[in-house]
Short mmCIF file of C-alpha atoms in Angstrom, two decimals:
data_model
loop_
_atom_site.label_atom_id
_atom_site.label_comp_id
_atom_site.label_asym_id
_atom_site.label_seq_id
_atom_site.Cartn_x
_atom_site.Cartn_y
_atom_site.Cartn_z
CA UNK A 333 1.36 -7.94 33.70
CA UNK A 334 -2.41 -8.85 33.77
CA UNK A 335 -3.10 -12.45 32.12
CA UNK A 336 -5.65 -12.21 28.35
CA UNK A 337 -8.24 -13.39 31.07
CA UNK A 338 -8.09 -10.50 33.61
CA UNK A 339 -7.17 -8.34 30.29
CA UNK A 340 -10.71 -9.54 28.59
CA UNK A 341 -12.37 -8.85 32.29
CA UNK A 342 -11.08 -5.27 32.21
CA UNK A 343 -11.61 -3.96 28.71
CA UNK A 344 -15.12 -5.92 29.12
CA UNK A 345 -16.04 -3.51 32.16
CA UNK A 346 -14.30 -0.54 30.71
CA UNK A 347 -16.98 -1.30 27.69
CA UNK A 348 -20.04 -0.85 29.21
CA UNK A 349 -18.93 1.96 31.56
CA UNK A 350 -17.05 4.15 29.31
CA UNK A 351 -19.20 7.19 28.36
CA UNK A 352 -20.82 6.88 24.46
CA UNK A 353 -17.78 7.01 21.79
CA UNK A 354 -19.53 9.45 19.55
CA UNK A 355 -19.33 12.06 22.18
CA UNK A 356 -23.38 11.70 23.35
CA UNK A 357 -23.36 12.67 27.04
CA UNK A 358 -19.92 14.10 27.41
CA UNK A 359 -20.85 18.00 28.45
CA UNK A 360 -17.00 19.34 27.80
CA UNK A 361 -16.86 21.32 24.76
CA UNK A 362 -13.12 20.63 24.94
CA UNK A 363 -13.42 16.70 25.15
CA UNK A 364 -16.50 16.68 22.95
CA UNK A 365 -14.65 18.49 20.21
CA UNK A 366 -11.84 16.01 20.20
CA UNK A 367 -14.26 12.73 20.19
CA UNK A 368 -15.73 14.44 17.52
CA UNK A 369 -12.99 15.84 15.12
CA UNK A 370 -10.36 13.07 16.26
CA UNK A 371 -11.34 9.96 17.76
CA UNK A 372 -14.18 9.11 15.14
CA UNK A 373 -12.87 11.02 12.22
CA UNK A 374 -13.38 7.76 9.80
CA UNK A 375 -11.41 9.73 6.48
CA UNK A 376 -8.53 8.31 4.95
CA UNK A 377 -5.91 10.06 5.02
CA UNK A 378 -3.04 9.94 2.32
CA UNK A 379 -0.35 8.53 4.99
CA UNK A 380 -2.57 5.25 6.07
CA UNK A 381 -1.45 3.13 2.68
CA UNK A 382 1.82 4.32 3.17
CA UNK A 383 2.81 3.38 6.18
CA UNK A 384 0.35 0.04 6.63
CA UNK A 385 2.34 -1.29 2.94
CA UNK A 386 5.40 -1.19 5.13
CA UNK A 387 3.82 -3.04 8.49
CA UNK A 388 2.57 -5.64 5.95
CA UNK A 389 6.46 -5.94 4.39
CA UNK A 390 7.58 -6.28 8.17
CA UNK A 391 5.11 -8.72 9.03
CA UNK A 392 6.72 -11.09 6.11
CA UNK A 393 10.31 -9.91 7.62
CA UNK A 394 11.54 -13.29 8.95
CA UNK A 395 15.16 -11.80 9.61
CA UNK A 396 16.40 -12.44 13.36
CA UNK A 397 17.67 -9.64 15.47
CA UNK A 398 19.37 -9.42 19.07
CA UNK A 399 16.92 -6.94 21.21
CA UNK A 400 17.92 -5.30 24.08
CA UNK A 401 14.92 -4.56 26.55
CA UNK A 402 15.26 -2.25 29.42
CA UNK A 403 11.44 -2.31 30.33
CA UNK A 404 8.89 -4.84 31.87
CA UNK A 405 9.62 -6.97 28.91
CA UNK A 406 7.62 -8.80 26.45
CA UNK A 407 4.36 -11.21 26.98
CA UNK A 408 5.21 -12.86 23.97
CA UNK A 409 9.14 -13.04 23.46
CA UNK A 410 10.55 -15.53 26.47
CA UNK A 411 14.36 -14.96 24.25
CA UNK A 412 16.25 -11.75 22.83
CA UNK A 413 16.78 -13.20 19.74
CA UNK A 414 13.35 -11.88 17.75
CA UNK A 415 12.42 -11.73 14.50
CA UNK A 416 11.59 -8.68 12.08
CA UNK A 417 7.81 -10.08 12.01
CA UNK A 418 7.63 -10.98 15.71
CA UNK A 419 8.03 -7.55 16.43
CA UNK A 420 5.88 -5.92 13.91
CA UNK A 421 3.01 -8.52 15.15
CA UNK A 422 3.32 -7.85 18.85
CA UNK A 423 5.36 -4.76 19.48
CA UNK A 424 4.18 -2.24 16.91
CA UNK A 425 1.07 -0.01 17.33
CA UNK A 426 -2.00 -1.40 15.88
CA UNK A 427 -3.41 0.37 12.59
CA UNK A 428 -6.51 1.24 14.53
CA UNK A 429 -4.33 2.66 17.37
CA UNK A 430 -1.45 4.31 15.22
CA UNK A 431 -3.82 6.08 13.11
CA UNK A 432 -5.17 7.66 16.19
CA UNK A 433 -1.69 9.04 17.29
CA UNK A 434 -1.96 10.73 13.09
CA UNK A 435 -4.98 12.27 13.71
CA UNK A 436 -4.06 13.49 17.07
CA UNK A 437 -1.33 15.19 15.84
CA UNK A 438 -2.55 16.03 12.43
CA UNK A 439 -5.44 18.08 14.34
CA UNK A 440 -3.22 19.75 17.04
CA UNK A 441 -0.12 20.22 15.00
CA UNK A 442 2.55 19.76 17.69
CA UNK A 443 5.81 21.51 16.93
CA UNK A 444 7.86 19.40 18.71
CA UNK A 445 7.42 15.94 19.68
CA UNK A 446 8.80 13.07 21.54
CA UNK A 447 8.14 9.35 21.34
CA UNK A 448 9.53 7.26 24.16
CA UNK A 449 9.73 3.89 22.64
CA UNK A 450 10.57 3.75 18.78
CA UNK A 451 9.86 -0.06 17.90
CA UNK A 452 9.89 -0.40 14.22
CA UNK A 453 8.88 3.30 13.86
CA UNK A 454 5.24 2.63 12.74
CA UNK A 455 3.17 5.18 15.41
CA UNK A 456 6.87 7.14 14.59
CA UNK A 457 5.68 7.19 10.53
CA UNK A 458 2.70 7.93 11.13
CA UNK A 459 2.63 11.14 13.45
CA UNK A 460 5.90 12.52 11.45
CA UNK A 461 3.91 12.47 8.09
CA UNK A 462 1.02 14.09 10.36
CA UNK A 463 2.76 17.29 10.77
CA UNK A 464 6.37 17.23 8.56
CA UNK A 465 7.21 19.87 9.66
CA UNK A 466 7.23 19.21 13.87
CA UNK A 467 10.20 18.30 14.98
CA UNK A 468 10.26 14.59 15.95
CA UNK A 469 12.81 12.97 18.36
CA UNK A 470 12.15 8.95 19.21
CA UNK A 471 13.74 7.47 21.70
CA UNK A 472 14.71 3.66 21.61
CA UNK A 473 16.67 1.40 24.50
CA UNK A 474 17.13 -1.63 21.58
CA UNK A 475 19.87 -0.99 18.50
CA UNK A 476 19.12 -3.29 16.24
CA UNK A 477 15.49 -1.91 16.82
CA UNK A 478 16.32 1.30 16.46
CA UNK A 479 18.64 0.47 12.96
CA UNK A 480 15.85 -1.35 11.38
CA UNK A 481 13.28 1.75 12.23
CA UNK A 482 15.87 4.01 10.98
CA UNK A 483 15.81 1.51 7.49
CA UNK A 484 11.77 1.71 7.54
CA UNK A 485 12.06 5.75 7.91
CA UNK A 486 14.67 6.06 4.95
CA UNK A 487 11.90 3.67 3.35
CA UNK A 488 9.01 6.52 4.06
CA UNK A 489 11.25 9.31 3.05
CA UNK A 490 11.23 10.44 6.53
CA UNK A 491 14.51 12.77 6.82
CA UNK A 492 13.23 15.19 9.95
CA UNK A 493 12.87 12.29 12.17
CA UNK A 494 16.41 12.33 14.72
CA UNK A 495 17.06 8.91 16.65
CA UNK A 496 18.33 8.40 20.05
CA UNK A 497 19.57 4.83 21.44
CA UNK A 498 19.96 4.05 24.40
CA UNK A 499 18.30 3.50 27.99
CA UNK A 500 15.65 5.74 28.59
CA UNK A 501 17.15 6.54 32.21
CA UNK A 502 20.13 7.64 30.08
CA UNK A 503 19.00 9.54 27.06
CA UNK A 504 15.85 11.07 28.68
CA UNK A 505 17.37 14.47 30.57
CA UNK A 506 20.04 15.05 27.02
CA UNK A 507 16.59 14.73 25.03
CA UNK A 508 15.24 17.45 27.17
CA UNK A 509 17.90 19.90 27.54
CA UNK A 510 18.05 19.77 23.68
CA UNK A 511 14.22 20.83 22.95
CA UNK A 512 11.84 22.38 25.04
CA UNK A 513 9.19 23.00 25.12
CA UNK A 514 7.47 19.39 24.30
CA UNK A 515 4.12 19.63 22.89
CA UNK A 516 3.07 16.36 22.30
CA UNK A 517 4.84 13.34 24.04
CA UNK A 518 4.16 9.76 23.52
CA UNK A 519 5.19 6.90 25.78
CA UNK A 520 5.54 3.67 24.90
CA UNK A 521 8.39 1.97 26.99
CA UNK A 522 9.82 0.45 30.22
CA UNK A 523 5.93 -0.21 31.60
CA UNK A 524 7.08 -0.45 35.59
CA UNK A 525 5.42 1.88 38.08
CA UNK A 526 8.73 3.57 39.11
CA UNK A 527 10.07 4.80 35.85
CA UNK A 528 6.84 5.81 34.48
CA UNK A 529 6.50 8.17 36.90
CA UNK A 530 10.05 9.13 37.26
CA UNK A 531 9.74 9.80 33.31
CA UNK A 532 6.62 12.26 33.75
CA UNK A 533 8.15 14.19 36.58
CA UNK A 534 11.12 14.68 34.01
CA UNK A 535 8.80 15.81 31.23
CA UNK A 536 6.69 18.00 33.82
CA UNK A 537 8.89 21.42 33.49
CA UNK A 538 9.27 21.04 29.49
CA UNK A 539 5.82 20.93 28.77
CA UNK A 540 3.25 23.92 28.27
CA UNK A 541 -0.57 24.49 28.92
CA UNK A 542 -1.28 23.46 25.19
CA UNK A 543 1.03 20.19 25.72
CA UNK A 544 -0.59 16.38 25.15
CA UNK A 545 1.00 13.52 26.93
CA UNK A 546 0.10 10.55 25.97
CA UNK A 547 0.74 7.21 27.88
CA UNK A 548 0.23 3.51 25.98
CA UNK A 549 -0.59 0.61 27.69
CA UNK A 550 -2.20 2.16 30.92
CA UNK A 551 -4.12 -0.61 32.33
CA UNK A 552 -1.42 -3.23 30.78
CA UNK A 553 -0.43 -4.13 34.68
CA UNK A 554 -0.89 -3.04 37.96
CA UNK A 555 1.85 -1.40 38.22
CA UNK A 556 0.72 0.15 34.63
CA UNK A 557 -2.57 1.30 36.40
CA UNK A 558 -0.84 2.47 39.67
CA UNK A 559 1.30 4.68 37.50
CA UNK A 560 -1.28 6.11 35.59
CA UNK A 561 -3.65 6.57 38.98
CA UNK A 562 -0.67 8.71 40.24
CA UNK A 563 -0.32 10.60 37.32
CA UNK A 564 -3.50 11.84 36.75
CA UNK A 565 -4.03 13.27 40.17
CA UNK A 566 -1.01 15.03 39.76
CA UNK A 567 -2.04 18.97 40.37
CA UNK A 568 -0.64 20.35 36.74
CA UNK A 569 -2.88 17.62 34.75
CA UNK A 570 -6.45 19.56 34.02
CA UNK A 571 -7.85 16.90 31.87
CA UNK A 572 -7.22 12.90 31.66
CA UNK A 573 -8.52 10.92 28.91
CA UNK A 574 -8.92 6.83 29.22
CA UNK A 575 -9.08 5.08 25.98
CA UNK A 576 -8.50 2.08 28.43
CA UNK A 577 -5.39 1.01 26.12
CA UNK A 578 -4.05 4.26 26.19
CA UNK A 579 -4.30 7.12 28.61
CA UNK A 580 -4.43 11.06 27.67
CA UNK A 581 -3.59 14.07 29.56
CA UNK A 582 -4.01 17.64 29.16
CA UNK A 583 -3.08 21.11 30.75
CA UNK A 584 -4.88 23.82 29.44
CA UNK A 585 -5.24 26.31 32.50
CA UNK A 586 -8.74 27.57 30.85
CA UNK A 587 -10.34 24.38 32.34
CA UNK A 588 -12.14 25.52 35.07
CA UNK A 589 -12.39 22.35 36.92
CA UNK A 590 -9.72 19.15 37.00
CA UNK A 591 -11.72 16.44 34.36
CA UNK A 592 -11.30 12.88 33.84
CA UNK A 593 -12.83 10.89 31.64
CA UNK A 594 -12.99 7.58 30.26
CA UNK A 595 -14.44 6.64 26.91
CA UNK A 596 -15.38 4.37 24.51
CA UNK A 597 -13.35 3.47 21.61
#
C-alpha cells in the first residue's frame, strides 16, 4: 500500500486536476445529472442520525475480537486481536463516504445489491435503509465481524439484510448463482490486483446495462490502481467515475462513446 506521504501526493494532484465538483464543465448529461442530484445533494436524510448514533456507540466499543483477514490487510492493525472501536475508526466507511453509497442508491433504487466486504455494516445500514425494499446480500471473510454487524443490523431494525461468511474466493460464485441480476455492487475487500479482477470478471455476466459497480479504495496501492486501470478499459464498462477514493462504473449501452471521468469531491 502507498505510505500517508505518497497518499497526500496523490489526492493533492487528483485535487487540482479533477474536473469542478458541482458539475461546471462536465458536458455528459448522464454524469452531470448524477454530480448534480447525487454527489452534492447536501439534504439530510432521515437514515444519517440513525446510523451515525450507532458508529458513535462503536467508536466507544472497547470489546476485543479475533479478525480473520483474507485481503491485503490492515495499515493500522499489525495483530488479529482488534477492538470494536479500532475497527469502527479505521475499517468502517466514513460518514462523508457512506452517505454517498445512500444517496447512490436512494436515487437509482437498485433491486438487488451486493456488498463485498461487510465490516461493522455501516455503508451496509446505510444503503439498506436507502431502498428497504432491494434485496441486500453482504459478504464478510471475518466472523466475529460479521456477528457484531449482524448485532448492529438487529440494532437498526434491519431484517432484509442476509449475511454470508466466509472467504470471498469461496462464497462469491454461491452468492451469484442465488441472485442475478446484480444492480448495484459494492466492493470493499481483499485490495490485491489479482482478486479484484478475478472478482469483476465473476460479477461481469450477472450484471445488466442499468448495473453500478462500485470499487472502494482504488488508488489505495498499486496494485489497487493496476486493478482499477484494467477494469475500466474493460470493453462492457461505458462509463468510469474516479472519486479518487472510490471508483464508479457504468454500462448503459445508450452511451455513445466509452467515458471516463474523474472528479472532484
Amino acid at each position: 500500500m502507498f505510505s500517508t506521504w505518497q497518499l497526500l501526493k496523490k489526492y493533492s494532484s487528483y485535487y487540482f486536476t479533477a474536473l469542478n465538483g458541482k458539475g461546471h464543465g462536465i458536458h455528459s448529461p448522464f454524469v452531470y445529472d448524477f454530480v448534480r442530484q447525487v454527489l452534492i445533494d447536501k439534504r439530510n436524510f432521515y437514515a444519517y442520525n440513525q446510523v451515525e448514533a450507532l458508529r458513535q456507540k462503536l467508536l466507544r466499543d472497547n470489546t476485543l475480537i479475533e479478525v480473520e483477514d483474507f485481503g491485503a490487510g490492515s495499515t493500522i492493525n499489525k495483530t488479529n486481536q482488534r477492538t470494536i472501536s479500532s475497527i469502527a475508526q479505521h475499517s468502517a466507511k466514513s460518514k462523508k463516504w457512506a452517505q454517498l453509497l445512500f444517496r447512490i442508491v436512494n436515487y437509482y433504487q437498485p433491486k438487488n445489491i451486493l456488498e463485498l466486504g461487510t465490516s461493522l455494516g455501516i455503508s451496509t445500514a446505510y444503503m439498506s435503509l436507502a431502498n428497504p425494499k432491494a434485496r441486500l446480500i453482504t459478504a464478510e471473510g471475518s466472523a466475529a465481524v460479521a456477528a457484531q454487524a449482524s448485532r448492529n443490523f438487529q440494532l437498526l431494525q434491519l431484517s432484509s439484510i442476509q449475511q454470508v461468511v466466509g472467504n470471498f474466493d469461496d462464497t462469491l460464485p454461491g452468492i451469484l448463482d442465488a441472485v442475478s441480476p446484480l444492480d448495484l455492487v459494492f466492493i470493499d475487500g481483499n485490495h490485491r490486483y489479482e482478486p479484484t479482477v478475478r472478482y469483476f470478471n465473476q460479477l461481469l455476466p450477472h450484471l445488466n446495462a442499468t448495473s453500478v459497480v462500485i470499487f472502494d479504495d482504488i488508488h489505495w496501492s498499486p496494485e489497487m490502481e493496476q486493478a482499477w486501470a484494467a477494469i475500466k478499459e474493460h470493453s462492457s464498462v461505458q462509463l468510469s467515475v474516479d472519486l479518487f477514493f472510490i471508483g464508479l462504473l457504468f454500462f448503459r449501452d445508450d452511451f455513445k462513446v466509452k467515458q471516463d471521468f474523474t472528479i472532484r469531491f
